[in-house]
PDB file of C-alpha atoms in Angstrom:
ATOM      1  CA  UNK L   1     -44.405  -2.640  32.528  1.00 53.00           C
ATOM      2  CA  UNK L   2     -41.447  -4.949  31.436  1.00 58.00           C
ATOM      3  CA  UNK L   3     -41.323  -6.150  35.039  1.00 57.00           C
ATOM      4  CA  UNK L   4     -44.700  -7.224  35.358  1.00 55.00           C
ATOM      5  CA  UNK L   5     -44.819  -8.629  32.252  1.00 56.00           C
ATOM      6  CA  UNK L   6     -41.878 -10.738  32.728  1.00 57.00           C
ATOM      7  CA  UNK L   7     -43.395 -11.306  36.600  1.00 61.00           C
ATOM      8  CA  UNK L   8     -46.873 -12.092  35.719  1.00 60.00           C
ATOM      9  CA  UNK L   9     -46.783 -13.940  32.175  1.00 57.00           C
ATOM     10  CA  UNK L  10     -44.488 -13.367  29.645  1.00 56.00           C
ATOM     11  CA  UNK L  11     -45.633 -16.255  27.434  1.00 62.00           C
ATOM     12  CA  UNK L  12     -49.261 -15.326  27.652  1.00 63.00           C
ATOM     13  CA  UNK L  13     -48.751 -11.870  27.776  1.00 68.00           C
ATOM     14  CA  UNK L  14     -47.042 -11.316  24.571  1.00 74.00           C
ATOM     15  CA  UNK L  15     -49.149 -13.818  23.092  1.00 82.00           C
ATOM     16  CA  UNK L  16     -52.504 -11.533  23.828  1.00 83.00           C
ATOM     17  CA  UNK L  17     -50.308  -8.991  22.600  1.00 85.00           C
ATOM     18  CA  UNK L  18     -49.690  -9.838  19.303  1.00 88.00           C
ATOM     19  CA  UNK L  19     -52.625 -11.525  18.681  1.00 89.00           C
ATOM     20  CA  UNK L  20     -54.592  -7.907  19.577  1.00 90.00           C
ATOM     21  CA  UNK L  21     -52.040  -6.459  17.229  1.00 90.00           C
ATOM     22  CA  UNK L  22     -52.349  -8.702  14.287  1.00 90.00           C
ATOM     23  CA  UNK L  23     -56.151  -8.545  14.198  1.00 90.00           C
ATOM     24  CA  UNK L  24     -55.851  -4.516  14.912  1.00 90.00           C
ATOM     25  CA  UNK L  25     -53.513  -4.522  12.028  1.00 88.00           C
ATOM     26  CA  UNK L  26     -55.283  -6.712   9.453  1.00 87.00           C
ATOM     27  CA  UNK L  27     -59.165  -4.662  10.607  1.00 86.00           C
ATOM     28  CA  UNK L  28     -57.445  -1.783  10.142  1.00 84.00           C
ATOM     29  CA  UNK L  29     -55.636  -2.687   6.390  1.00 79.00           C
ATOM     30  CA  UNK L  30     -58.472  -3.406   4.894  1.00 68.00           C
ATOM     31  CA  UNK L  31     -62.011  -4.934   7.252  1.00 58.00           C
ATOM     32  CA  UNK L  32     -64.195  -2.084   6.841  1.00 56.00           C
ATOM     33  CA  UNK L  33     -65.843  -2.412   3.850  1.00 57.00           C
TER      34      UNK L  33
END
């Protein structure tokens, strides 16, 4: 996983990444009102 992440895009990659995780995060805290 570390390979191809570092192989494929590991500016982009990580990016997506936390992005995902930030909205998963905040949705899950508190969007489901």
């Amino acid at each position: 996983m570390a390979l191809a992440d570092m192989g494929e895009a590991p500016q982009l990659r990580p990016e997506v990444e936390l992005w995902q995780l930030a909205a998963s995060e905040l949705q899950t805290s508190g969007g489901g009102d």
